[in-house]
Every structure is written in C-alpha cells, then in structure tokens.
Amino acid sequence: MMVSVARSPDPSHDGAHMDSAAQRAGAVLTVDLGAVVENYRFLRKRAGGAVCAAVVKADAYGLGVDRIAPALARAGCRDFFVATLDEGMALRNVLGLGPRIAVLHGAPPRAEPDCLAAHLVPVLNGAEQLAAWRRLARDRGRSLPAILQVDTGMARFGFSQADLAHLLTAPDPFEGVALGLVMSHLACADTLDHPANAEQRVAFRSVRARLPGIPASLAASSGIFLGPEFHADLVRPGAALYGVNPQPGRPNPMRPVVRLQAHILQLRDVATGVGIGYGHAAVAHRPMRLAVVAAGYADGYLRSASGRGMAFAGPYPLSVLGRVSMDSLILDVTDVPPEHVPLGGCVDLIGPGHGLDAVAEAAGTIGYEVLTSLGARYHRIYREA
Ligand SMILES: *Cc1c(COP(=O)(O)O)cnc(C)c1O
C-alpha cells in the first residue's frame, strides 16, 4: 500500500466524514501542528532566557520532519538538531538556508565536505572528528562552525572530561574551528531527584569554566523541568514537543499532538470458550463481541501490547484481546452500545483519554518508541498551526 500524505488539513475525527483516502486507509494518524507549536512556546517560556532549539531527529520522532520543522521555524525556532548527516541534508532542503542545523553524530569519516556543503554544524564527539574538521578548515582557508560535546556522566557521546583537559593543554586546540556551542546530555533527567542530575550539573559547570565565552547547552525535554540551573544558554527538547510527558509520574503539561484512529474491519460474536487470535492467547470467558481493527505490529502497534493494550470508542475503554497480529488486532466490544462501534467505524488507539504515555506503558515501553514506530501505512492528516 502506498504511503498517503494528506496535504489539506481535515479537522474531521469522525469516520463517517473522513475524506476518501482516509476512509480507504486502515488507520488514520492526525498530527496537530498547532499543538506542536504551542508545546514549543511553552517549553521556550519554561526555559526562561535560554534559546529553545528543536530536536527533529528520526523524522521528527516519526511525525514527519518536512511538516514539523517548517511549523517550528514559523514559530521562531532558529536551531534544529538531527542525529545523522543524511537527516541534516534532507532538513536543509526543507528549511533552506537560515536556521542552524546541528548533526548530533557529527560527520562520518570523509563525509566532512558534505556536511559543510549543506551548511550543517557537526557536533564534535571526539578527537578524530575534531581533527578532521580542523583539516577541512585548513584546506578551505577559513574557520568552520562546530559544536563540542563533552560527556558529563552518560558514557555515550562526547569528549570525556579527561580528554577535554588533555585537549586544552595543546597550544591552539580549536584552530580553524568556530565553536558555537558546548553541549552535554543528561542521563537521568526524567527522574527529578536522581543524584546523577546534580552530579552532571556540577561537572558541566566545570566544563563551561574551561571554555569561557562559549554558549552552553545541557537540557533536553526533561532537563528543562529540573530548574533554571539546568537551562544554560540553549535547551534542546524533542519528545515534549510531540506530547510525551517530560516528567513521568506527574501530570503531563504538554498538549497532545497525535491521534491514531483505526477502522473496524470486522465484528463477530463468539461463544464462551472460543480461542481468540494466534495461539489462542485469549479465550472467551463468556459470550463476547469482538471488533477486528486495522492496525498491527507492521504499523508499529507493538506486539508487546498483546493482551494488555487499550483502545477507546468514545468514552468506552476496549481491551486488546490476545496477540497483536501483523495487520490487525482484536478488541473486546462486548459491553459497548453497538452504535459506538459500527462496522467501518473508528476506534482511538491513541487519543483523548488514552495518550502516548498510557499506550507506551501498556506495551512496556516509552512514548518515544511509540512515536518512532508509527507506521508508514497510516493515512496522515496534518492540522495546520
Ligand atoms: C534526542 C536528544 C535530545 C532530545 O531529547 P528529548 O528527551 O526527546 O527531549 C537532546 N539532546 C540529545 C543529545 C539527544 O540525543
């Protein structure tokens, strides 16, 4: 099936009134660009005086970077982060020259000229990347912008603090490199009272002291909520822009961005004792009415939600029965008034009263993975900001 991307906004959430492409698709994903922009403004405000960048890696967490990034740019965002060079090159084509686009993984070996040609700013994560960027600067006879990443306690990307100390003993360690930012990343920011947060903040302060005058960035979505001491000069939210709760266990301050509605393909009544779906992982414990809906693990409806996931038909909660299949799943609609679950109608897999984080929890994962798994078969509707 082709990926169908609706270019015209369709505010309808009612299966009966969807346009024909949406009606034809098994399931419809509605992305609210206005909510993304509101979330951006809210985070920018929470970050006080810090610049608010936007992390749009992995196709803007699965939501479509070619729609998300321009909406954020129109809302005043001038700094974008992607993970890979290819993502950066694609985003440059979307945004044109102007916004700063940083590549978190930096440039792969020998791809530095491509990075420069697309006006992308590499995050330098180690001595090899720094040396390669300095060589390119020397070859081009001018200084080249870059971001320096230092690891303050995650053991993932960046110069270790010892590497940095060693680096700074050299006469002109950043010759030819215009450092526009020094950054680090928090490992445990989603846990408010985790001791690693304060440790990383202290380590980051000493990193900044070694690089006076260079703007600094530490916080992603959750870090913004740890308080002003974490904001530095620039914050880098991703997930919270898209509605993921940056403070798990507390009320979600973000506006929901996605709604996922799946069509009911088949209804059936089964007697007590009937095995339901693959492996008969569920068995009807009473006479039951089942709805088979058009989303499965090939669409990113995670198989780990088998027997645990929930959907909604208006106010009525529906349990996922048995195993999630590749292209479908089975819901218990026994106690729902039939007019709420008509053949060809829609149920909410992600939606009001059943947000990303609840869906993630039922699948034993996090909202980030639910978003980045959203499938290519969904018909996509973008509601304009
Ligand atoms: C992904 C990422 C972010 C954004 O993180 P969220 O938790 O989605 O806000 C920020 N900085 C770095 C280095 C990242 O890898």
Short mmCIF file of C-alpha atoms and ligand atoms in Angstrom, two decimals:
data_model
loop_
_atom_site.label_atom_id
_atom_site.label_comp_id
_atom_site.label_asym_id
_atom_site.label_seq_id
_atom_site.Cartn_x
_atom_site.Cartn_y
_atom_site.Cartn_z
CA MET A 1 0.00 0.00 0.00
CA MET A 2 1.26 3.47 -0.80
CA VAL A 3 2.04 5.99 1.84
CA SER A 4 -0.56 8.64 1.51
CA VAL A 5 0.14 12.06 2.93
CA ALA A 6 -2.80 14.41 3.01
CA ARG A 7 -1.76 17.93 2.11
CA SER A 8 -5.04 19.51 3.03
CA PRO A 9 -5.97 19.66 6.68
CA ASP A 10 -9.04 17.71 7.62
CA PRO A 11 -10.36 18.60 11.06
CA SER A 12 -12.79 15.69 10.99
CA HIS A 13 -12.32 12.94 13.54
CA ASP A 14 -15.45 11.16 12.50
CA GLY A 15 -15.01 8.06 10.41
CA ALA A 16 -18.23 8.75 8.58
CA HIS A 17 -16.95 12.13 7.38
CA MET A 18 -13.35 11.36 6.53
CA ASP A 19 -12.23 12.05 3.00
CA SER A 20 -11.98 9.07 0.73
CA ALA A 21 -8.23 8.47 1.16
CA ALA A 22 -8.66 8.46 4.91
CA GLN A 23 -11.68 6.21 4.63
CA ARG A 24 -9.75 3.80 2.40
CA ALA A 25 -6.78 3.58 4.78
CA GLY A 26 -6.81 1.08 7.59
CA ALA A 27 -5.94 3.72 10.11
CA VAL A 28 -5.60 7.48 10.23
CA LEU A 29 -2.90 9.40 12.06
CA THR A 30 -3.72 13.03 12.79
CA VAL A 31 -0.80 15.29 13.70
CA ASP A 32 -1.74 18.60 15.28
CA LEU A 33 0.92 21.09 14.18
CA GLY A 34 -0.74 23.79 16.26
CA ALA A 35 -0.18 21.70 19.37
CA VAL A 36 3.50 21.21 18.42
CA VAL A 37 3.87 24.98 18.14
CA GLU A 38 2.09 25.54 21.46
CA ASN A 39 4.36 22.99 23.10
CA TYR A 40 7.37 24.78 21.63
CA ARG A 41 6.20 28.12 23.03
CA PHE A 42 5.50 26.56 26.43
CA LEU A 43 8.97 24.99 26.61
CA ARG A 44 10.62 28.21 25.47
CA LYS A 45 8.86 30.03 28.27
CA ARG A 46 9.83 27.37 30.82
CA ALA A 47 13.44 27.73 29.71
CA GLY A 48 13.45 31.37 30.79
CA GLY A 49 16.00 33.34 28.84
CA ALA A 50 17.60 30.34 27.16
CA VAL A 51 17.31 29.83 23.41
CA CYS A 52 14.90 26.99 22.62
CA ALA A 53 16.10 24.66 19.86
CA ALA A 54 14.06 21.75 18.46
CA VAL A 55 15.25 18.18 18.13
CA VAL A 56 13.75 16.71 14.95
CA LYS A 57 15.85 13.56 14.54
CA ALA A 58 14.28 10.33 13.29
CA ASP A 59 11.83 12.20 11.03
CA ALA A 60 10.74 14.41 13.92
CA TYR A 61 10.18 11.35 16.12
CA GLY A 62 8.18 9.70 13.35
CA LEU A 63 5.78 12.59 12.80
CA GLY A 64 7.21 13.96 9.53
CA VAL A 65 10.09 16.40 9.68
CA ASP A 66 9.01 18.09 6.44
CA ARG A 67 5.84 19.28 8.19
CA ILE A 68 7.07 19.67 11.78
CA ALA A 69 10.26 21.65 11.14
CA PRO A 70 8.69 24.38 8.95
CA ALA A 71 5.90 24.83 11.52
CA LEU A 72 8.51 25.32 14.24
CA ALA A 73 10.57 27.64 12.06
CA ARG A 74 7.47 29.79 11.51
CA ALA A 75 7.05 29.88 15.29
CA GLY A 76 10.52 31.39 15.58
CA CYS A 77 12.74 28.37 16.11
CA ARG A 78 16.21 29.01 14.62
CA ASP A 79 18.12 25.98 15.91
CA PHE A 80 17.44 22.39 14.90
CA PHE A 81 19.14 19.15 15.87
CA VAL A 82 19.13 15.92 13.87
CA ALA A 83 21.04 12.71 14.54
CA THR A 84 22.64 11.90 11.21
CA LEU A 85 24.27 13.74 8.33
CA ASP A 86 21.65 12.44 5.88
CA GLU A 87 18.88 13.76 8.12
CA GLY A 88 20.66 17.11 8.17
CA MET A 89 20.99 17.25 4.39
CA ALA A 90 17.29 16.45 3.97
CA LEU A 91 16.30 19.05 6.57
CA ARG A 92 18.44 21.72 4.90
CA ASN A 93 16.41 21.16 1.73
CA VAL A 94 13.20 21.55 3.72
CA LEU A 95 14.21 24.68 5.66
CA GLY A 96 16.51 26.43 3.22
CA LEU A 97 19.44 28.49 4.43
CA GLY A 98 18.96 30.39 7.66
CA PRO A 99 18.21 28.11 10.59
CA ARG A 100 21.18 26.42 12.24
CA ILE A 101 21.05 22.66 11.79
CA ALA A 102 23.30 20.62 14.06
CA VAL A 103 24.16 16.96 13.46
CA LEU A 104 24.41 15.12 16.78
CA HIS A 105 26.53 12.26 15.42
CA GLY A 106 28.84 14.68 13.65
CA ALA A 107 30.14 13.91 10.17
CA PRO A 108 31.17 10.34 9.40
CA PRO A 109 34.82 9.95 8.30
CA ARG A 110 35.45 11.51 4.85
CA ALA A 111 31.92 13.00 4.73
CA GLU A 112 33.01 16.29 6.30
CA PRO A 113 32.84 18.16 2.96
CA ASP A 114 29.21 17.04 2.52
CA CYS A 115 28.44 18.35 5.98
CA LEU A 116 29.97 21.69 5.15
CA ALA A 117 28.35 21.91 1.71
CA ALA A 118 24.90 21.58 3.30
CA HIS A 119 25.81 24.25 5.89
CA LEU A 120 25.37 21.76 8.69
CA VAL A 121 27.11 22.16 12.02
CA PRO A 122 28.72 18.94 13.21
CA VAL A 123 28.71 18.02 16.88
CA LEU A 124 32.33 17.03 17.52
CA ASN A 125 32.23 13.99 19.78
CA GLY A 126 35.88 13.01 19.85
CA ALA A 127 39.44 13.77 18.84
CA GLU A 128 39.11 12.21 15.36
CA GLN A 129 36.11 14.35 14.48
CA LEU A 130 37.82 17.48 15.76
CA ALA A 131 40.99 16.71 13.81
CA ALA A 132 39.04 16.08 10.60
CA TRP A 133 37.08 19.33 10.97
CA ARG A 134 40.31 21.26 11.62
CA ARG A 135 41.88 19.71 8.49
CA LEU A 136 38.90 20.75 6.40
CA ALA A 137 39.10 24.29 7.81
CA ARG A 138 42.79 24.47 6.89
CA ASP A 139 42.08 23.17 3.37
CA ARG A 140 39.33 25.74 2.87
CA GLY A 141 41.36 28.52 4.42
CA ARG A 142 38.60 29.67 6.73
CA SER A 143 37.18 28.87 10.10
CA LEU A 144 34.27 26.43 10.25
CA PRO A 145 31.41 26.34 12.79
CA ALA A 146 31.09 23.38 15.11
CA ILE A 147 29.61 22.25 18.41
CA LEU A 148 31.69 20.48 21.03
CA GLN A 149 30.10 17.68 23.05
CA VAL A 150 31.51 16.70 26.42
CA ASP A 151 30.36 13.64 28.35
CA THR A 152 29.48 14.64 31.91
CA GLY A 153 28.12 11.30 33.02
CA MET A 154 26.36 9.21 30.43
CA ALA A 155 29.23 7.32 28.81
CA ARG A 156 27.72 7.83 25.39
CA PHE A 157 28.75 10.70 23.10
CA GLY A 158 31.39 13.36 23.55
CA PHE A 159 34.88 14.02 24.84
CA SER A 160 35.37 12.67 28.33
CA GLN A 161 36.31 15.32 30.86
CA ALA A 162 39.82 13.86 30.94
CA ASP A 163 40.00 14.08 27.11
CA LEU A 164 38.92 17.69 27.34
CA ALA A 165 41.53 18.54 29.97
CA HIS A 166 44.19 16.90 27.81
CA LEU A 167 42.96 18.69 24.70
CA LEU A 168 43.18 22.06 26.40
CA THR A 169 46.88 21.60 27.15
CA ALA A 170 47.61 21.93 23.40
CA PRO A 171 48.55 25.43 22.17
CA ASP A 172 45.50 26.10 19.94
CA PRO A 173 43.24 23.06 20.20
CA PHE A 174 40.37 24.58 18.21
CA GLU A 175 42.40 26.25 15.50
CA GLY A 176 40.16 26.83 12.49
CA VAL A 177 37.04 25.82 14.41
CA ALA A 178 34.43 28.39 15.43
CA LEU A 179 32.87 26.78 18.49
CA GLY A 180 29.28 27.99 18.62
CA LEU A 181 28.19 25.78 21.49
CA VAL A 182 29.47 23.35 24.08
CA MET A 183 26.92 20.71 24.97
CA SER A 184 26.36 17.72 27.20
CA HIS A 185 23.40 15.39 27.76
CA LEU A 186 21.66 14.29 30.96
CA ALA A 187 21.28 10.56 31.58
CA CYS A 188 18.57 10.62 34.27
CA ALA A 189 16.67 13.89 33.78
CA ASP A 190 13.27 12.15 33.75
CA THR A 191 13.81 11.27 37.41
CA LEU A 192 13.53 14.53 39.30
CA ASP A 193 15.52 13.52 42.38
CA HIS A 194 18.12 11.29 40.71
CA PRO A 195 21.53 12.18 42.18
CA ALA A 196 23.13 11.98 38.72
CA ASN A 197 21.36 15.21 37.75
CA ALA A 198 23.21 17.33 40.28
CA GLU A 199 26.46 15.50 39.56
CA GLN A 200 26.18 16.23 35.86
CA ARG A 201 25.27 19.85 36.51
CA VAL A 202 28.39 20.31 38.63
CA ALA A 203 30.56 18.56 36.04
CA PHE A 204 29.05 20.70 33.31
CA ARG A 205 29.80 23.86 35.25
CA SER A 206 33.48 22.99 35.34
CA VAL A 207 33.41 22.17 31.61
CA ARG A 208 31.98 25.62 30.93
CA ALA A 209 34.61 27.22 33.11
CA ARG A 210 37.29 25.66 30.89
CA LEU A 211 35.65 27.13 27.78
CA PRO A 212 34.83 30.69 28.78
CA GLY A 213 32.66 32.67 26.41
CA ILE A 214 31.27 29.65 24.57
CA PRO A 215 27.45 29.29 24.80
CA ALA A 216 26.41 26.10 26.55
CA SER A 217 23.57 23.56 26.42
CA LEU A 218 22.67 20.76 28.82
CA ALA A 219 18.90 20.19 28.98
CA ALA A 220 16.61 18.20 26.67
CA SER A 221 12.85 17.93 27.34
CA SER A 222 13.03 16.61 30.89
CA GLY A 223 16.05 18.71 31.84
CA ILE A 224 14.04 21.88 31.23
CA PHE A 225 11.85 20.88 34.19
CA LEU A 226 14.77 20.34 36.55
CA GLY A 227 15.02 24.08 37.09
CA PRO A 228 16.88 27.15 35.88
CA GLU A 229 20.30 25.82 36.92
CA PHE A 230 19.94 23.33 34.07
CA HIS A 231 18.92 25.76 31.34
CA ALA A 232 22.30 27.28 30.43
CA ASP A 233 22.15 29.20 27.13
CA LEU A 234 20.19 26.80 24.94
CA VAL A 235 17.76 23.93 25.59
CA ARG A 236 17.18 21.01 23.20
CA PRO A 237 13.71 19.50 23.61
CA GLY A 238 12.46 16.76 21.34
CA ALA A 239 9.88 14.40 22.85
CA ALA A 240 7.95 17.05 24.80
CA LEU A 241 7.30 18.98 21.58
CA TYR A 242 5.42 15.92 20.36
CA GLY A 243 3.38 15.48 23.53
CA VAL A 244 5.45 12.99 25.53
CA ASN A 245 5.34 13.75 29.26
CA PRO A 246 8.74 15.17 30.25
CA GLN A 247 8.03 14.39 33.91
CA PRO A 248 6.84 10.79 34.14
CA GLY A 249 4.64 10.20 37.16
CA ARG A 250 3.42 13.79 37.23
CA PRO A 251 0.59 15.43 35.28
CA ASN A 252 1.63 15.95 31.67
CA PRO A 253 1.96 19.69 30.95
CA MET A 254 2.25 19.14 27.19
CA ARG A 255 -0.57 19.28 24.66
CA PRO A 256 -1.33 16.02 22.87
CA VAL A 257 -0.10 16.08 19.27
CA VAL A 258 -1.11 12.74 17.79
CA ARG A 259 -4.35 10.90 17.41
CA LEU A 260 -4.46 7.44 15.88
CA GLN A 261 -7.78 6.05 14.72
CA ALA A 262 -8.20 2.58 13.28
CA HIS A 263 -11.14 1.31 11.28
CA ILE A 264 -13.23 -1.62 12.42
CA LEU A 265 -12.83 -4.24 9.68
CA GLN A 266 -14.99 -6.95 11.17
CA LEU A 267 -17.35 -7.61 14.08
CA ARG A 268 -18.11 -11.07 15.41
CA ASP A 269 -19.93 -12.68 18.30
CA VAL A 270 -18.26 -15.67 19.89
CA ALA A 271 -19.41 -18.22 22.45
CA THR A 272 -17.77 -18.96 25.77
CA GLY A 273 -14.58 -21.00 25.32
CA VAL A 274 -13.70 -19.80 21.83
CA GLY A 275 -9.97 -19.18 21.28
CA ILE A 276 -9.19 -15.66 20.08
CA GLY A 277 -6.37 -14.89 17.63
CA TYR A 278 -2.92 -16.50 17.25
CA GLY A 279 -2.02 -19.12 19.80
CA HIS A 280 -5.45 -18.74 21.35
CA ALA A 281 -3.62 -16.46 23.76
CA ALA A 282 -7.06 -15.22 24.84
CA VAL A 283 -10.16 -17.38 25.27
CA ALA A 284 -13.70 -16.00 25.57
CA HIS A 285 -14.66 -16.37 29.22
CA ARG A 286 -18.27 -15.51 28.37
CA PRO A 287 -20.22 -14.81 25.18
CA MET A 288 -18.28 -11.93 23.65
CA ARG A 289 -18.45 -9.45 20.83
CA LEU A 290 -15.15 -8.77 19.10
CA ALA A 291 -14.02 -5.97 16.80
CA VAL A 292 -11.11 -6.59 14.45
CA VAL A 293 -9.34 -3.29 13.70
CA ALA A 294 -6.80 -2.32 11.08
CA ALA A 295 -3.51 -1.77 12.88
CA GLY A 296 -0.88 -4.31 13.81
CA TYR A 297 2.76 -4.63 14.59
CA ALA A 298 3.69 -3.87 10.98
CA ASP A 299 2.20 -0.45 11.69
CA GLY A 300 4.18 -0.02 14.86
CA TYR A 301 1.35 -1.12 17.14
CA LEU A 302 3.78 -3.00 19.32
CA ARG A 303 3.25 -6.73 19.74
CA SER A 304 4.25 -6.34 23.38
CA ALA A 305 0.81 -4.72 23.89
CA SER A 306 -0.78 -8.15 23.27
CA GLY A 307 -3.34 -8.85 25.98
CA ARG A 308 -2.51 -5.51 27.65
CA GLY A 309 -3.24 -2.64 25.28
CA MET A 310 -6.35 -0.48 25.34
CA ALA A 311 -8.36 1.42 22.79
CA PHE A 312 -11.34 3.72 23.13
CA ALA A 313 -14.67 4.04 21.37
CA GLY A 314 -15.70 7.47 22.58
CA PRO A 315 -15.77 7.09 26.37
CA TYR A 316 -15.75 3.28 26.29
CA PRO A 317 -12.45 1.52 27.04
CA LEU A 318 -11.74 -1.55 24.90
CA SER A 319 -9.17 -4.21 25.79
CA VAL A 320 -6.80 -5.75 23.28
CA LEU A 321 -7.60 -9.46 23.28
CA GLY A 322 -4.83 -11.97 22.65
CA ARG A 323 -1.93 -11.32 20.36
CA VAL A 324 -1.47 -8.31 18.16
CA SER A 325 -1.22 -9.55 14.55
CA MET A 326 0.85 -8.02 11.75
CA ASP A 327 -2.02 -6.04 10.22
CA SER A 328 -4.77 -6.17 12.81
CA LEU A 329 -5.69 -6.54 16.42
CA ILE A 330 -8.81 -7.72 18.20
CA LEU A 331 -10.74 -5.61 20.71
CA ASP A 332 -13.38 -6.57 23.25
CA VAL A 333 -16.52 -4.56 22.47
CA THR A 334 -18.92 -6.79 24.40
CA ASP A 335 -20.17 -4.08 26.73
CA VAL A 336 -20.22 -1.19 24.27
CA PRO A 337 -23.52 0.02 22.80
CA PRO A 338 -23.36 -1.17 19.17
CA GLU A 339 -23.87 2.32 17.73
CA HIS A 340 -20.46 3.30 19.19
CA VAL A 341 -18.65 0.50 17.36
CA PRO A 342 -20.23 0.16 13.93
CA LEU A 343 -18.62 -1.86 11.16
CA GLY A 344 -16.39 0.58 9.24
CA GLY A 345 -16.32 2.98 12.18
CA CYS A 346 -13.23 4.06 14.06
CA VAL A 347 -11.71 3.45 17.44
CA ASP A 348 -8.98 5.53 19.06
CA LEU A 349 -5.71 3.68 19.56
CA ILE A 350 -4.01 6.89 20.65
CA GLY A 351 -6.28 9.78 21.52
CA PRO A 352 -8.28 11.67 24.08
CA GLY A 353 -8.18 9.91 27.40
CA HIS A 354 -5.59 7.48 26.09
CA GLY A 355 -2.39 9.36 25.40
CA LEU A 356 1.02 8.32 24.16
CA ASP A 357 2.39 7.58 27.59
CA ALA A 358 -0.51 5.27 28.51
CA VAL A 359 -0.15 3.43 25.21
CA ALA A 360 3.58 3.11 25.82
CA GLU A 361 3.13 1.80 29.32
CA ALA A 362 0.75 -0.93 28.14
CA ALA A 363 3.38 -2.01 25.63
CA GLY A 364 6.15 -1.95 28.23
CA THR A 365 7.99 0.92 26.57
CA ILE A 366 8.20 4.72 26.43
CA GLY A 367 6.34 7.32 24.38
CA TYR A 368 9.49 7.90 22.32
CA GLU A 369 9.33 4.37 20.96
CA VAL A 370 5.60 4.52 20.27
CA LEU A 371 6.14 7.69 18.22
CA THR A 372 9.15 6.50 16.27
CA SER A 373 7.39 3.20 15.49
CA LEU A 374 4.31 4.84 13.93
CA GLY A 375 3.80 3.03 10.66
CA ALA A 376 4.06 4.05 7.03
CA ARG A 377 0.61 2.67 6.16
CA TYR A 378 -1.29 5.16 8.24
CA HIS A 379 -3.06 7.87 6.30
CA ARG A 380 -1.64 11.08 7.68
CA ILE A 381 -3.58 14.24 8.28
CA TYR A 382 -1.77 17.39 9.37
CA ARG A 383 -3.80 20.00 11.15
CA GLU A 384 -2.20 23.35 10.45
CA ALA A 385 -0.92 25.56 13.20
C1 LIG B 1 17.45 13.04 21.43
C2 LIG B 1 18.28 14.07 22.08
C3 LIG B 1 17.70 15.23 22.59
C4 LIG B 1 16.20 15.40 22.73
O1 LIG B 1 15.81 14.60 23.81
P1 LIG B 1 14.27 14.56 24.31
O2 LIG B 1 14.32 13.73 25.53
O3 LIG B 1 13.49 13.92 23.22
O4 LIG B 1 13.85 15.96 24.55
C5 LIG B 1 18.52 16.24 23.05
N1 LIG B 1 19.88 16.09 23.04
C6 LIG B 1 20.47 14.98 22.59
C7 LIG B 1 21.94 14.86 22.62
C8 LIG B 1 19.70 13.92 22.10
O5 LIG B 1 20.28 12.80 21.68
#
